[in-house]
Amino acid sequence: MRLVFAGTPEVALPALDALAESDHELVAVVTRPDAAVGRSKKLIPTPVAQRAEELGIEVLRPGHPRDPEFVARLTELAPDCCPVVAYGAILPAHVLEIPTHGWVNLHFSLLPRWRGAAPVQRAIMAGDAETGACVFDIVPELDAGDVYAELRTPIEPTDTAGDLLDRLAQSGGALLARVMDDLEAGTAVGTPQPEDGVTIAPKLTVAEAEVDWSADDAEIDRRIRGCTPAPGAWTTFRGERFKIHAAHPVGGARLDPGAIATSKQWLQVGTGSRPLELDLVQPFGKKAMRAADWARGVTFEAGERFGA
């Protein structure tokens, strides 16, 4: 089949690579426009645009997929199907109708649970025991189309959103390529999603990533892992933002929420239940470092705590 791939961030690269190595003809990619980065505001191509250029594939960067020039070029390319991974824009109905087999999305959840922009992050924060990836037919309603294929994986107790996305991106890329094979062979069967069990996974905000130390240790642990690497869990210390990249629940004496206990080897913080030991932290204006190393360089005042 003639394919036009749509994707933007790094998590879309395994699928792009799988399709480029398949027997299908990858004639172009669609991605978000170059973005201004850093103080210099230099325009940087998306990871998908960079990989497509390495592969010698035409790159389309519409400001919006309804742009007439983009629609005309896509029509001219005459794709049989447009596989999608994290493209980042809503596709209008008249654009969905251009490919013979439509637009087919790789989504990182077990639909209909966690439709939306942050399914992996929300699954970890909710304490789900497993998640997965679905390949489904894109329809105008959010992530509601028929599902062609899915894979399942347990959520490990130490998984961050980044860990889980990396795993799902690799296995999901192969799944998406297999669905392209099935569509070409005429053997793909789309299964309607059940009406029960629908949940929505909106993009995480920075405000949601703030740690509430009065919550229990398991809930805080899930929030930190669900917000890692982005937007990044945080609290405050002496009025400044203090990022927490990794932590784990521990036993030991109970501490008041946010209260700090240290030794030469560890830094623990009180929660609504058991203490949480911080592993990797990033004080304001500094690089990430081991929590115990940071704590050895601080003279704590009596009663001082995080988030106060």
Short mmCIF file of C-alpha atoms in Angstrom, two decimals:
data_model
loop_
_atom_site.label_atom_id
_atom_site.label_comp_id
_atom_site.label_asym_id
_atom_site.label_seq_id
_atom_site.Cartn_x
_atom_site.Cartn_y
_atom_site.Cartn_z
CA MET A 1 0.00 0.00 0.00
CA ARG A 2 0.98 3.62 -0.46
CA LEU A 3 1.25 5.10 3.05
CA VAL A 4 1.47 8.64 4.42
CA PHE A 5 2.57 8.47 8.06
CA ALA A 6 1.47 11.14 10.55
CA GLY A 7 3.37 11.66 13.81
CA THR A 8 5.37 14.22 15.73
CA PRO A 9 7.33 13.28 18.90
CA GLU A 10 10.05 10.73 19.55
CA VAL A 11 7.55 8.10 20.67
CA ALA A 12 6.32 7.89 17.05
CA LEU A 13 9.75 6.90 15.69
CA PRO A 14 9.58 3.10 16.25
CA ALA A 15 6.36 2.95 14.22
CA LEU A 16 7.85 5.11 11.47
CA ASP A 17 10.90 2.85 11.35
CA ALA A 18 8.74 -0.30 11.27
CA LEU A 19 6.73 1.04 8.33
CA ALA A 20 9.85 2.19 6.50
CA GLU A 21 11.24 -1.36 6.80
CA SER A 22 7.96 -2.98 5.70
CA ASP A 23 6.90 -3.93 2.19
CA HIS A 24 4.63 -0.89 1.99
CA GLU A 25 5.57 2.30 0.10
CA LEU A 26 6.04 5.19 2.54
CA VAL A 27 5.52 8.19 0.25
CA ALA A 28 5.44 11.04 2.81
CA VAL A 29 5.10 11.96 6.47
CA VAL A 30 2.85 14.58 8.05
CA THR A 31 4.12 16.27 11.21
CA ARG A 32 3.68 19.44 13.26
CA PRO A 33 5.54 22.59 12.09
CA ASP A 34 9.08 23.26 13.29
CA ALA A 35 9.08 24.70 16.82
CA ALA A 36 11.13 27.56 18.31
CA VAL A 37 13.47 26.21 21.01
CA GLY A 38 15.60 27.89 23.67
CA ARG A 39 16.49 31.53 24.13
CA SER A 40 17.60 31.83 20.52
CA LYS A 41 14.14 30.71 19.35
CA LYS A 42 15.83 28.63 16.67
CA LEU A 43 13.33 26.57 14.68
CA ILE A 44 13.85 22.84 15.24
CA PRO A 45 12.16 20.10 13.15
CA THR A 46 10.12 17.52 15.03
CA PRO A 47 11.74 14.11 15.70
CA VAL A 48 9.52 12.58 12.99
CA ALA A 49 10.55 15.26 10.47
CA GLN A 50 14.22 14.66 11.25
CA ARG A 51 13.89 10.87 10.83
CA ALA A 52 11.90 11.26 7.58
CA GLU A 53 14.61 13.50 6.15
CA GLU A 54 17.22 10.87 7.09
CA LEU A 55 15.10 8.31 5.23
CA GLY A 56 14.68 10.58 2.21
CA ILE A 57 10.90 10.83 2.61
CA GLU A 58 8.87 13.94 1.76
CA VAL A 59 7.82 15.92 4.86
CA LEU A 60 4.52 17.83 5.06
CA ARG A 61 4.21 20.40 7.89
CA PRO A 62 0.74 21.97 7.66
CA GLY A 63 -0.16 24.59 10.27
CA HIS A 64 -3.47 22.73 10.40
CA PRO A 65 -4.55 19.63 8.46
CA ARG A 66 -7.44 21.59 6.93
CA ASP A 67 -4.97 23.90 5.09
CA PRO A 68 -5.92 23.78 1.37
CA GLU A 69 -2.33 23.31 0.17
CA PHE A 70 -1.89 20.32 2.45
CA VAL A 71 -5.22 18.78 1.43
CA ALA A 72 -4.31 19.20 -2.24
CA ARG A 73 -0.89 17.58 -1.78
CA LEU A 74 -2.31 14.69 0.24
CA THR A 75 -4.94 14.09 -2.43
CA GLU A 76 -2.22 14.16 -5.08
CA LEU A 77 -0.18 11.58 -3.16
CA ALA A 78 -3.24 9.25 -3.21
CA PRO A 79 -2.38 7.19 -0.11
CA ASP A 80 -4.14 3.89 0.49
CA CYS A 81 -3.88 4.46 4.25
CA CYS A 82 -2.50 7.04 6.70
CA PRO A 83 -1.09 5.38 9.85
CA VAL A 84 -0.86 7.79 12.80
CA VAL A 85 1.10 7.94 16.08
CA ALA A 86 0.81 11.02 18.30
CA TYR A 87 0.41 13.50 15.44
CA GLY A 88 -1.00 16.21 17.72
CA ALA A 89 -3.82 17.81 15.70
CA ILE A 90 -7.49 17.05 15.02
CA LEU A 91 -8.18 15.70 11.53
CA PRO A 92 -11.24 17.16 9.76
CA ALA A 93 -13.80 14.77 8.27
CA HIS A 94 -13.02 15.66 4.64
CA VAL A 95 -9.32 14.84 5.27
CA LEU A 96 -10.20 11.52 6.92
CA GLU A 97 -11.95 10.52 3.69
CA ILE A 98 -8.91 10.93 1.40
CA PRO A 99 -7.13 7.56 1.95
CA THR A 100 -8.93 4.45 0.67
CA HIS A 101 -8.52 2.69 4.04
CA GLY A 102 -8.78 5.85 6.15
CA TRP A 103 -6.48 7.03 8.94
CA VAL A 104 -5.44 4.34 11.42
CA ASN A 105 -4.12 5.34 14.83
CA LEU A 106 -1.76 3.60 17.26
CA HIS A 107 -2.97 4.64 20.73
CA PHE A 108 -1.24 3.68 23.98
CA SER A 109 -4.13 2.35 26.05
CA LEU A 110 -6.69 -0.44 26.13
CA LEU A 111 -9.60 1.40 24.56
CA PRO A 112 -12.16 2.51 25.53
CA ARG A 113 -10.21 3.15 28.76
CA TRP A 114 -8.09 6.30 28.58
CA ARG A 115 -9.10 8.02 25.36
CA GLY A 116 -7.13 11.24 24.91
CA ALA A 117 -3.67 12.76 25.06
CA ALA A 118 -2.09 11.18 28.18
CA PRO A 119 -3.28 7.56 28.44
CA VAL A 120 -0.07 6.06 29.84
CA GLN A 121 0.37 8.80 32.42
CA ARG A 122 -3.25 8.51 33.59
CA ALA A 123 -3.10 4.70 33.75
CA ILE A 124 -0.09 4.81 36.10
CA MET A 125 -1.59 7.54 38.28
CA ALA A 126 -4.88 5.61 38.55
CA GLY A 127 -3.06 2.47 39.71
CA ASP A 128 -4.07 0.31 36.72
CA ALA A 129 -2.50 -3.15 36.84
CA GLU A 130 -2.11 -3.34 33.05
CA THR A 131 -2.27 -1.23 29.95
CA GLY A 132 -1.49 -1.75 26.29
CA ALA A 133 -1.78 -0.38 22.79
CA CYS A 134 -4.65 -0.34 20.29
CA VAL A 135 -4.68 0.21 16.54
CA PHE A 136 -8.02 1.68 15.55
CA ASP A 137 -9.84 3.47 12.73
CA ILE A 138 -9.92 7.23 13.28
CA VAL A 139 -13.41 8.75 13.31
CA PRO A 140 -14.46 12.34 14.13
CA GLU A 141 -15.21 11.39 17.78
CA LEU A 142 -12.20 11.25 20.11
CA ASP A 143 -10.45 7.83 19.94
CA ALA A 144 -13.81 6.11 19.39
CA GLY A 145 -13.26 4.12 16.16
CA ASP A 146 -13.30 0.36 15.62
CA VAL A 147 -10.23 -1.46 16.96
CA TYR A 148 -8.22 -3.63 14.54
CA ALA A 149 -5.68 -5.02 17.02
CA GLU A 150 -4.39 -4.62 20.57
CA LEU A 151 -1.57 -5.77 22.80
CA ARG A 152 -1.44 -5.91 26.60
CA THR A 153 1.36 -5.38 29.10
CA PRO A 154 1.49 -5.22 32.91
CA ILE A 155 2.37 -1.93 34.58
CA GLU A 156 5.38 -2.73 36.77
CA PRO A 157 5.61 -1.14 40.24
CA THR A 158 8.62 0.94 39.19
CA ASP A 159 7.43 1.94 35.70
CA THR A 160 7.51 5.64 34.87
CA ALA A 161 5.44 7.03 32.02
CA GLY A 162 8.64 7.29 30.00
CA ASP A 163 9.54 3.63 30.63
CA LEU A 164 6.11 2.41 29.65
CA LEU A 165 5.84 4.61 26.57
CA ASP A 166 9.20 3.36 25.34
CA ARG A 167 8.05 -0.27 25.64
CA LEU A 168 4.67 0.36 24.04
CA ALA A 169 6.17 2.41 21.21
CA GLN A 170 8.45 -0.49 20.24
CA SER A 171 5.84 -3.24 20.38
CA GLY A 172 3.10 -0.95 19.06
CA GLY A 173 5.12 -0.05 15.98
CA ALA A 174 5.23 -3.68 14.93
CA LEU A 175 1.51 -4.01 15.67
CA LEU A 176 0.72 -1.03 13.42
CA ALA A 177 2.78 -2.51 10.58
CA ARG A 178 0.90 -5.82 10.90
CA VAL A 179 -2.44 -4.01 10.65
CA MET A 180 -1.23 -2.37 7.43
CA ASP A 181 -0.51 -5.88 6.10
CA ASP A 182 -3.99 -7.04 7.11
CA LEU A 183 -5.67 -4.05 5.49
CA GLU A 184 -3.84 -4.70 2.24
CA ALA A 185 -4.77 -8.39 2.37
CA GLY A 186 -8.40 -7.58 3.15
CA THR A 187 -8.29 -9.57 6.39
CA ALA A 188 -8.39 -6.69 8.89
CA VAL A 189 -11.51 -6.76 11.07
CA GLY A 190 -12.47 -3.71 13.12
CA THR A 191 -14.23 -4.41 16.42
CA PRO A 192 -16.52 -1.67 17.78
CA GLN A 193 -15.47 -0.36 21.19
CA PRO A 194 -17.81 -1.23 24.09
CA GLU A 195 -20.01 1.59 25.30
CA ASP A 196 -19.16 0.89 28.94
CA GLY A 197 -15.81 1.63 30.53
CA VAL A 198 -15.00 4.84 28.65
CA THR A 199 -12.54 7.11 30.49
CA ILE A 200 -10.79 10.23 29.26
CA ALA A 201 -7.06 11.01 29.62
CA PRO A 202 -6.50 14.75 29.14
CA LYS A 203 -2.98 16.12 28.88
CA LEU A 204 -1.30 16.55 32.27
CA THR A 205 -0.88 20.08 33.55
CA VAL A 206 2.05 21.37 35.59
CA ALA A 207 -0.36 22.08 38.44
CA GLU A 208 -1.41 18.41 38.50
CA ALA A 209 2.24 17.40 38.89
CA GLU A 210 2.56 19.10 42.30
CA VAL A 211 2.91 16.53 45.08
CA ASP A 212 0.28 16.61 47.82
CA TRP A 213 2.19 15.24 50.80
CA SER A 214 -1.03 14.56 52.72
CA ALA A 215 -1.90 11.79 50.23
CA ASP A 216 -0.76 8.26 51.01
CA ASP A 217 2.64 7.04 49.90
CA ALA A 218 1.34 4.78 47.09
CA GLU A 219 -0.68 7.60 45.53
CA ILE A 220 2.28 9.99 45.65
CA ASP A 221 4.56 7.32 44.17
CA ARG A 222 2.14 6.80 41.27
CA ARG A 223 1.87 10.55 40.69
CA ILE A 224 5.66 10.92 40.53
CA ARG A 225 5.99 7.99 38.11
CA GLY A 226 3.05 9.13 35.99
CA CYS A 227 4.53 12.64 35.67
CA THR A 228 8.04 11.42 34.78
CA PRO A 229 9.63 12.58 32.55
CA ALA A 230 7.01 15.23 31.66
CA PRO A 231 5.71 17.49 33.01
CA GLY A 232 7.80 16.32 36.00
CA ALA A 233 6.58 15.93 39.58
CA TRP A 234 7.45 18.80 41.88
CA THR A 235 7.07 20.27 45.33
CA THR A 236 8.53 23.39 46.90
CA PHE A 237 11.52 23.86 49.20
CA ARG A 238 12.16 27.25 50.78
CA GLY A 239 9.67 28.77 48.36
CA GLU A 240 11.27 27.47 45.19
CA ARG A 241 10.21 24.66 42.88
CA PHE A 242 11.94 21.36 43.65
CA LYS A 243 11.57 18.53 41.12
CA ILE A 244 11.36 14.87 42.08
CA HIS A 245 12.43 12.46 39.33
CA ALA A 246 12.37 9.20 41.31
CA ALA A 247 11.26 7.99 44.73
CA HIS A 248 9.95 4.85 46.41
CA PRO A 249 7.86 3.98 49.49
CA VAL A 250 9.72 2.74 52.57
CA GLY A 251 8.83 1.51 56.04
CA GLY A 252 10.03 3.14 59.20
CA ALA A 253 8.75 5.71 61.64
CA ARG A 254 5.80 7.81 60.54
CA LEU A 255 6.53 11.43 59.61
CA ASP A 256 4.12 14.34 59.28
CA PRO A 257 3.22 15.14 55.64
CA GLY A 258 6.16 16.94 54.01
CA ALA A 259 8.45 16.53 57.05
CA ILE A 260 12.08 15.70 56.23
CA ALA A 261 14.32 13.00 57.75
CA THR A 262 17.88 12.38 56.55
CA SER A 263 20.93 10.23 57.06
CA LYS A 264 24.18 10.10 55.11
CA GLN A 265 22.59 7.51 52.81
CA TRP A 266 18.97 8.65 52.36
CA LEU A 267 16.38 11.40 52.38
CA GLN A 268 12.85 10.54 53.47
CA VAL A 269 9.68 12.64 53.42
CA GLY A 270 6.50 12.19 55.41
CA THR A 271 3.18 11.46 53.66
CA GLY A 272 -0.36 10.68 54.78
CA SER A 273 0.83 7.12 55.46
CA ARG A 274 4.36 5.68 55.27
CA PRO A 275 7.40 7.84 54.45
CA LEU A 276 8.63 8.12 50.89
CA GLU A 277 12.36 7.94 50.15
CA LEU A 278 13.50 10.34 47.44
CA ASP A 279 16.03 8.89 44.99
CA LEU A 280 16.68 11.49 42.29
CA VAL A 281 15.83 15.18 42.73
CA GLN A 282 16.48 18.49 40.99
CA PRO A 283 16.67 21.63 43.17
CA PHE A 284 15.71 24.92 41.54
CA GLY A 285 18.39 26.11 39.12
CA LYS A 286 20.51 22.96 39.40
CA LYS A 287 20.94 19.67 37.59
CA ALA A 288 19.35 16.42 38.72
CA MET A 289 21.26 14.66 41.51
CA ARG A 290 20.92 11.89 44.07
CA ALA A 291 18.65 13.05 46.88
CA ALA A 292 21.07 11.97 49.61
CA ASP A 293 23.89 13.97 47.97
CA TRP A 294 21.70 17.07 47.90
CA ALA A 295 20.61 16.60 51.52
CA ARG A 296 24.22 16.35 52.79
CA GLY A 297 24.82 19.84 51.46
CA VAL A 298 21.84 21.42 53.23
CA THR A 299 21.53 22.60 56.84
CA PHE A 300 17.89 21.95 57.62
CA GLU A 301 16.07 24.14 60.11
CA ALA A 302 13.96 22.56 62.84
CA GLY A 303 10.52 21.60 61.53
CA GLU A 304 11.42 22.42 57.93
CA ARG A 305 9.39 20.52 55.34
CA PHE A 306 8.62 20.21 51.65
CA GLY A 307 5.60 21.96 50.25
CA ALA A 308 5.19 24.36 53.16
#
